[in-house]
Coordinates of C-alpha atoms in Angstrom, one line a residue:
X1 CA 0.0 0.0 0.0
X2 CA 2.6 2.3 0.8
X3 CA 4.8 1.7 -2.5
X4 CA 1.4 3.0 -4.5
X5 CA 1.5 6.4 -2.6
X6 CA 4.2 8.4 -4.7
X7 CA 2.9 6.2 -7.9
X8 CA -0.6 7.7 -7.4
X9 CA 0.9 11.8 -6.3
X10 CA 3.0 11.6 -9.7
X11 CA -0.6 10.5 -11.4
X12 CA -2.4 13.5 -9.6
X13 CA 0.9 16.1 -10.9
X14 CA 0.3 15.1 -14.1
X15 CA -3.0 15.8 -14.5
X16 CA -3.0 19.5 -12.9
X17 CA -0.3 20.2 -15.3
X18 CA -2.6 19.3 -17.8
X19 CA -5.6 21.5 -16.9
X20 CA -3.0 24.2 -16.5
X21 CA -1.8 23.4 -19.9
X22 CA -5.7 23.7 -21.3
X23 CA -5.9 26.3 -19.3
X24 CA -3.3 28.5 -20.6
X25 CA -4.3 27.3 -24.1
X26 CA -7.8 28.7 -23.7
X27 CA -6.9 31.8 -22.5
X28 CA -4.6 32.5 -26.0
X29 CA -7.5 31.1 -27.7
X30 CA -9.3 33.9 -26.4
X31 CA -7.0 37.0 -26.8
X32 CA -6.1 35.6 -30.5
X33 CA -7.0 38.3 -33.3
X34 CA -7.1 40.9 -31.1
X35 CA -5.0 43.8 -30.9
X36 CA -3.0 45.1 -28.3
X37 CA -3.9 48.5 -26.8
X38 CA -3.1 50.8 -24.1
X39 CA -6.0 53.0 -23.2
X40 CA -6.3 56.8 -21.4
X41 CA -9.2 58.5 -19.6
X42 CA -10.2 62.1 -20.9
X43 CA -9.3 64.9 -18.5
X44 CA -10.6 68.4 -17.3
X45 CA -8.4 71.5 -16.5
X46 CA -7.4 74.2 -18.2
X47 CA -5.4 74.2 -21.5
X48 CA -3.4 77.1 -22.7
X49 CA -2.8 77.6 -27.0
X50 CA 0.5 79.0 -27.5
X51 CA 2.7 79.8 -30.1
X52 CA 6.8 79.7 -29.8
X53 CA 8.0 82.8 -31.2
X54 CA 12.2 83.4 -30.6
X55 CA 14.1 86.7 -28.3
X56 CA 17.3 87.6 -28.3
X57 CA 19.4 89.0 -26.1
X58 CA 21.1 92.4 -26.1
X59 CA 22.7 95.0 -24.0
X60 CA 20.4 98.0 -23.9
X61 CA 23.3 100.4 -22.5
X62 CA 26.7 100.5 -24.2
X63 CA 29.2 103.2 -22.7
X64 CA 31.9 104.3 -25.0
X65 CA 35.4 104.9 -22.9
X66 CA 37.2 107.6 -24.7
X67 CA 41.0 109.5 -24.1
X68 CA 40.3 113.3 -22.2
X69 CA 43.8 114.3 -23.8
X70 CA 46.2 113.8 -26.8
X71 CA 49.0 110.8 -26.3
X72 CA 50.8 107.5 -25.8
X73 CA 48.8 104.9 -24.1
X74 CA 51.0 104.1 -21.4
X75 CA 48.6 101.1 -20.1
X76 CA 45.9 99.0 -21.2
X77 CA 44.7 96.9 -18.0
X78 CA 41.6 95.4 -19.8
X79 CA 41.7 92.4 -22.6
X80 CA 38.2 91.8 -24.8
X81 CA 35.5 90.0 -23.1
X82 CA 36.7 90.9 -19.4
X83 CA 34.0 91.8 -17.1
X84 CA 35.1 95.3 -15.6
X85 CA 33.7 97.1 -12.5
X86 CA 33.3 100.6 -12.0
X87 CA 36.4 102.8 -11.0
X88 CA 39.0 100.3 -12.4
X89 CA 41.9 102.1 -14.1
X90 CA 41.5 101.2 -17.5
X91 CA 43.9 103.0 -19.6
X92 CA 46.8 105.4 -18.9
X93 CA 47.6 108.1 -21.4
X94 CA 51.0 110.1 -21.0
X95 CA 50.4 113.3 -22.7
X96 CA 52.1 114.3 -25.7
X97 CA 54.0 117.3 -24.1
X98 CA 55.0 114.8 -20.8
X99 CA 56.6 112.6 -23.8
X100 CA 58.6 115.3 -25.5
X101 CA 59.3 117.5 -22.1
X102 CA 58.6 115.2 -19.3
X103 CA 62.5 114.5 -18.6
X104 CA 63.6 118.1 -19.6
X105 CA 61.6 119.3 -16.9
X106 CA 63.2 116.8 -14.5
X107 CA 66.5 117.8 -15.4
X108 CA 66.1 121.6 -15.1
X109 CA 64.5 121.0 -11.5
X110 CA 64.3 117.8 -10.1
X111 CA 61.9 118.9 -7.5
X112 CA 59.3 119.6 -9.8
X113 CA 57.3 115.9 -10.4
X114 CA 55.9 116.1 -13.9
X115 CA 54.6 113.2 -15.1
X116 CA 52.2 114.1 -17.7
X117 CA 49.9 111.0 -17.2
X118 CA 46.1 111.2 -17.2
X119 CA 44.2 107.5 -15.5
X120 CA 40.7 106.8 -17.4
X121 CA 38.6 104.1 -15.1
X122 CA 35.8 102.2 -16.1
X123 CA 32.4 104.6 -16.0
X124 CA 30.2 101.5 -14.6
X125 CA 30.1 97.4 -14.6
X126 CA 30.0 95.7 -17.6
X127 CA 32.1 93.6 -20.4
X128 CA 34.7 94.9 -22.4
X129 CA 32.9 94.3 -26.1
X130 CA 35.2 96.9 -28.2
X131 CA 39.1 97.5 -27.8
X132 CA 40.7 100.0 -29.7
X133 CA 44.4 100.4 -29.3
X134 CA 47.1 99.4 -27.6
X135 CA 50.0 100.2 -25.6
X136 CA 52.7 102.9 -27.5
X137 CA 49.4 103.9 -29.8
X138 CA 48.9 107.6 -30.5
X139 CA 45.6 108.7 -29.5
X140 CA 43.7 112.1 -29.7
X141 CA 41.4 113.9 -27.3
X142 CA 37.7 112.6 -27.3
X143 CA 39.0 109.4 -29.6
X144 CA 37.0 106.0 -28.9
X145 CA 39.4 103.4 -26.9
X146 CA 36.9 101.0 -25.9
X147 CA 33.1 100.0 -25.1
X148 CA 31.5 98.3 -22.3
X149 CA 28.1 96.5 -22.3
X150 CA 26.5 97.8 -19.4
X151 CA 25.6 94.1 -17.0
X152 CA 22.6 95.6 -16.0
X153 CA 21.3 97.1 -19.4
X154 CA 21.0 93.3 -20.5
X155 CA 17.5 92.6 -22.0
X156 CA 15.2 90.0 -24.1
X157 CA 14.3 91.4 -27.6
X158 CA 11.0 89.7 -28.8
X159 CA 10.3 89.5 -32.3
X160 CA 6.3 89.7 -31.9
X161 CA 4.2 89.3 -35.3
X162 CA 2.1 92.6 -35.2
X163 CA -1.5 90.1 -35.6
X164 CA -0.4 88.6 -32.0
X165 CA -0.4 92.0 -30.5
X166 CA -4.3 91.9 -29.4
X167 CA -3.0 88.8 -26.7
X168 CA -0.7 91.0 -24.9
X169 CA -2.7 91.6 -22.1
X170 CA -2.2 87.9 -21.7
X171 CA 1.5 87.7 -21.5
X172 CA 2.9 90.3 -19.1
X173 CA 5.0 87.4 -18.0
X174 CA 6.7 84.9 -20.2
X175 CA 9.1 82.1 -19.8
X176 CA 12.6 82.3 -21.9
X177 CA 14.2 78.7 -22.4
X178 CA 17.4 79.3 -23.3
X179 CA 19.8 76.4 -25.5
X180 CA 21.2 74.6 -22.6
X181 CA 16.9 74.0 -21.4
X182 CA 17.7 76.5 -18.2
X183 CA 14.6 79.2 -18.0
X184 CA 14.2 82.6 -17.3
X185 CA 11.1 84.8 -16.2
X186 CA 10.5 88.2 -17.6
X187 CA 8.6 90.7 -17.8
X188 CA 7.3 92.5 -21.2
X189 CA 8.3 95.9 -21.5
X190 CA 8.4 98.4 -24.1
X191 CA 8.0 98.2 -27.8
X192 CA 10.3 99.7 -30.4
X193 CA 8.1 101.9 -32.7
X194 CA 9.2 100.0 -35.9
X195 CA 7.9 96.6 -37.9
X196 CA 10.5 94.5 -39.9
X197 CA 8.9 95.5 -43.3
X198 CA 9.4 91.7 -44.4
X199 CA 8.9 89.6 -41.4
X200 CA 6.1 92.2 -40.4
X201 CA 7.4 91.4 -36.8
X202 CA 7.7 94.3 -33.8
X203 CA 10.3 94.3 -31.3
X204 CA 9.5 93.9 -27.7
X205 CA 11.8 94.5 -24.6
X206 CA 11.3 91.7 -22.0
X207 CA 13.3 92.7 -18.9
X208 CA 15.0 89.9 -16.9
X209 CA 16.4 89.7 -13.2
X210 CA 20.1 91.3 -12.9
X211 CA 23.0 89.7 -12.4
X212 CA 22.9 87.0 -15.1
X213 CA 25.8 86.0 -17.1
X214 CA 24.4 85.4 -20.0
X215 CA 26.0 86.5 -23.9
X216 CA 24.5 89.0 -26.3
X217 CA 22.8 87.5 -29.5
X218 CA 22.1 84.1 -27.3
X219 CA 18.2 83.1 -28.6
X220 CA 15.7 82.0 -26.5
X221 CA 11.9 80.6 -27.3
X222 CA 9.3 82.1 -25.7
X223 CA 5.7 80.3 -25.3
X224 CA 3.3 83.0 -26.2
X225 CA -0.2 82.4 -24.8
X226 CA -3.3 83.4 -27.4
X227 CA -5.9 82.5 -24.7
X228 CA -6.9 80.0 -22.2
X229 CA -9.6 77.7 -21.6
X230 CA -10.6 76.4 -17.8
X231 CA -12.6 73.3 -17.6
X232 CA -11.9 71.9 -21.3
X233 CA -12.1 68.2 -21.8
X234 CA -8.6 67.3 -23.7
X235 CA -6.5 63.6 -24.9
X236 CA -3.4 63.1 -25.5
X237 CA -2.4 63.9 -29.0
X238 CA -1.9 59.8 -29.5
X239 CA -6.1 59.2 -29.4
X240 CA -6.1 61.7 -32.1
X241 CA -6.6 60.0 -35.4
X242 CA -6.9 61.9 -39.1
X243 CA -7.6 61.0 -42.6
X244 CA -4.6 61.5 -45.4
X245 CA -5.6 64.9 -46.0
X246 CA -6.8 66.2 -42.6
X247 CA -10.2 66.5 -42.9
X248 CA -11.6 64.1 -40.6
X249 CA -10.8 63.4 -36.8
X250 CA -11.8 60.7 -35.0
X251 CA -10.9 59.1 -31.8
X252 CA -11.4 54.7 -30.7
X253 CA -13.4 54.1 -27.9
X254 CA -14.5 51.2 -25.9
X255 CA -17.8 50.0 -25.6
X256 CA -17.1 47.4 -23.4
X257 CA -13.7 45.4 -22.3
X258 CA -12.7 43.8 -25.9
X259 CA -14.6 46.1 -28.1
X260 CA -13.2 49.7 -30.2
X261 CA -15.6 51.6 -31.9
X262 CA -14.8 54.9 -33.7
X263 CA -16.2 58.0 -32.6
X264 CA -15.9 61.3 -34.8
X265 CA -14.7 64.3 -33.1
X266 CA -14.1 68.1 -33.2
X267 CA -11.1 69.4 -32.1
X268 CA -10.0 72.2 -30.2
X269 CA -6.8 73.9 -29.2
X270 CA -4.0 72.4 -28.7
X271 CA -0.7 71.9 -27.0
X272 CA 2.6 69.9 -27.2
X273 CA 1.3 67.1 -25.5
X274 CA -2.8 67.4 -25.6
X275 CA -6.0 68.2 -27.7
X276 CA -8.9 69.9 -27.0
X277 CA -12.3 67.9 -27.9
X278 CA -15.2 70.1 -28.5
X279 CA -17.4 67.4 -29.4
X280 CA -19.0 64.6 -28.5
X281 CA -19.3 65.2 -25.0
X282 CA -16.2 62.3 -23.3
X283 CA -17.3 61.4 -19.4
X284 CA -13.9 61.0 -17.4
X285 CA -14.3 57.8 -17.1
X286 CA -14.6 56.8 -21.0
X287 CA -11.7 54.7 -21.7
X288 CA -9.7 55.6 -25.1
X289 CA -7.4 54.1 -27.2
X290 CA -4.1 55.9 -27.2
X291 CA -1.5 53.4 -28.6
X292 CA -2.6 50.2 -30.9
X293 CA -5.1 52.6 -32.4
X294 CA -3.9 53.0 -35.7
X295 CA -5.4 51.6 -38.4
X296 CA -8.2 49.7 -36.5
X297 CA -11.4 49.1 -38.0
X298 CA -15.0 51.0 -37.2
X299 CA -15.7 48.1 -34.9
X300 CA -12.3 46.3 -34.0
X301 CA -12.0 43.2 -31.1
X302 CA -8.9 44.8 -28.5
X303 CA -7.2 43.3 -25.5
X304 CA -5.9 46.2 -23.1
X305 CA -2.6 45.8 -21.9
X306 CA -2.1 49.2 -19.8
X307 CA -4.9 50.2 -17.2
X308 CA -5.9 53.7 -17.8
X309 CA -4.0 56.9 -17.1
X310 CA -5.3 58.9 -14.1

């Protein structure tokens, strides 16, 4: 009797690993012609329709450095591109007469300490952006011998399409992404009282916090918002299906937990990621196709593989 036991538990293995065969057999039976989907629900907020237009930057303020006397620059502390703070000594220009008489002078009386040199500092903060001369140049009174791009003077120039200028109102503040993906708030300023006569564009000033490091000519996008909608049903752009020449939007929804149907709709606004849908009314708890979708019959037999987003 006891020799029969493990005869009769190999017997009773067998067969469970049979109906677990059959099982598993049935259950590809039923999932077979049916496509894969993942499935969203419609959601309710608000939605924003932008458009990316580009700004540049640009110092507002450039002070010109220039010589208060005719001579040899003596000294030139400051290289192109250096960032300069107000009251550095700059240049140092020894005066023509100093160069010709300077050491006659000396020699006649030795007491007498001409040196015939004139310091020019910096007039504020900022980056050297022009350099004129060097040292041993001759330079006259009132000449040019550098610029500096005043750091606080730095700015956002918008170029604003002259039809977007009734959604102003709507964009006091605005966003600046700059190449590297870091942002920046400003705030719209001032308009320049000219339109590109091709691009038909107007310039806008957006100020932005002091202090930044941050080039002139560096471009920037700038989501500008045409209006906003509170309480709009939207999908993601992935539930939106078209026709080949755009005339015809429709959606797949299911009816019940195999079954897609597809439901025309009206679109609305829309963003990077979502669409508005004006019509038919979508209950937040409607369950759309968002991947698997394409290409699907009217009626088409599904099997979901992703629960619904929340």
């Amino acid at each position: 009797m006891k020799k029969l036991l493990p005869f009769a538990l190999i017997i009773a293995l067998t067969i469970a690993s049979c109906k677990g065969k059959e099982a598993s057999s049935d259950d590809e039976k039923t999932t077979a012609g049916r496509t894969p989907v993942a499935i969203a629900n419609p959601q309710t907020g608000q939605m924003d329709e932008v458009t990316e237009l580009n700004a540049t930057s640009a110092f507002m303020v450039k002070t010109f450095v220039k010589s208060n006397t005719n001579g040899y620059l003596q000294e030139v502390n400051v290289q192109l591109g250096q960032q300069v703070s107000k009251g550095k000594r700059m240049f140092v220009v020894r005066s023509k007469e100093a160069e010709h008489l300077g050491t006659t002078v000396s020699a006649l009386d030795s007491s007498m300490r001409f040196s015939g040199t004139v310091r020019i500092p910096s007039p504020g903060n900022g980056y050297i952006t022009q350099l004129t001369y060097r040292v041993g140049d001759y330079v006259q009174d009132g000449e040019t011998l550098a610029a500096i791009s005043d750091i606080n003077s730095l700015v956002f120039m918008l170029e604003l399409p002259y039809e977007l200028r009734p959604f102003l109102s709507n964009n006091k503040t605005l966003q600046l992404t700059l190449p590297d993906n870091s942002k920046i708030t400003g705030t719209l300023s001032n308009s320049m009282p000219m339109v590109d006569p091709v691009a038909q564009t107007q310039r806008f000033i957006i100020r932005i916090p002091g202090g930044l490091s941050i080039p002139e000519n560096l471009v920037a996008r700038v989501n500008f918002i045409k209006r906003t909608k509170s309480h709009t049903v939207s999908l993601p752009k992935s539930a939106i299906l078209t026709n080949e020449v755009q005339s015809e939007f429709w959606i797949m929804k299911m009816t019940d937990r195999q079954t897609a149907v597809k439901v025309l709709v009206k679109k609305g606004i829309e963003t990077k990621s979502r669409v508005e849908i004006l019509s038919p009314g979508l209950a937040p708890t409607d369950r759309i196709l968002i991947s698997g979708n394409y290409g699907l019959p009217d009626t088409a037999k599904v099997v979901v593989e992703k629960s619904p987003a929340r």
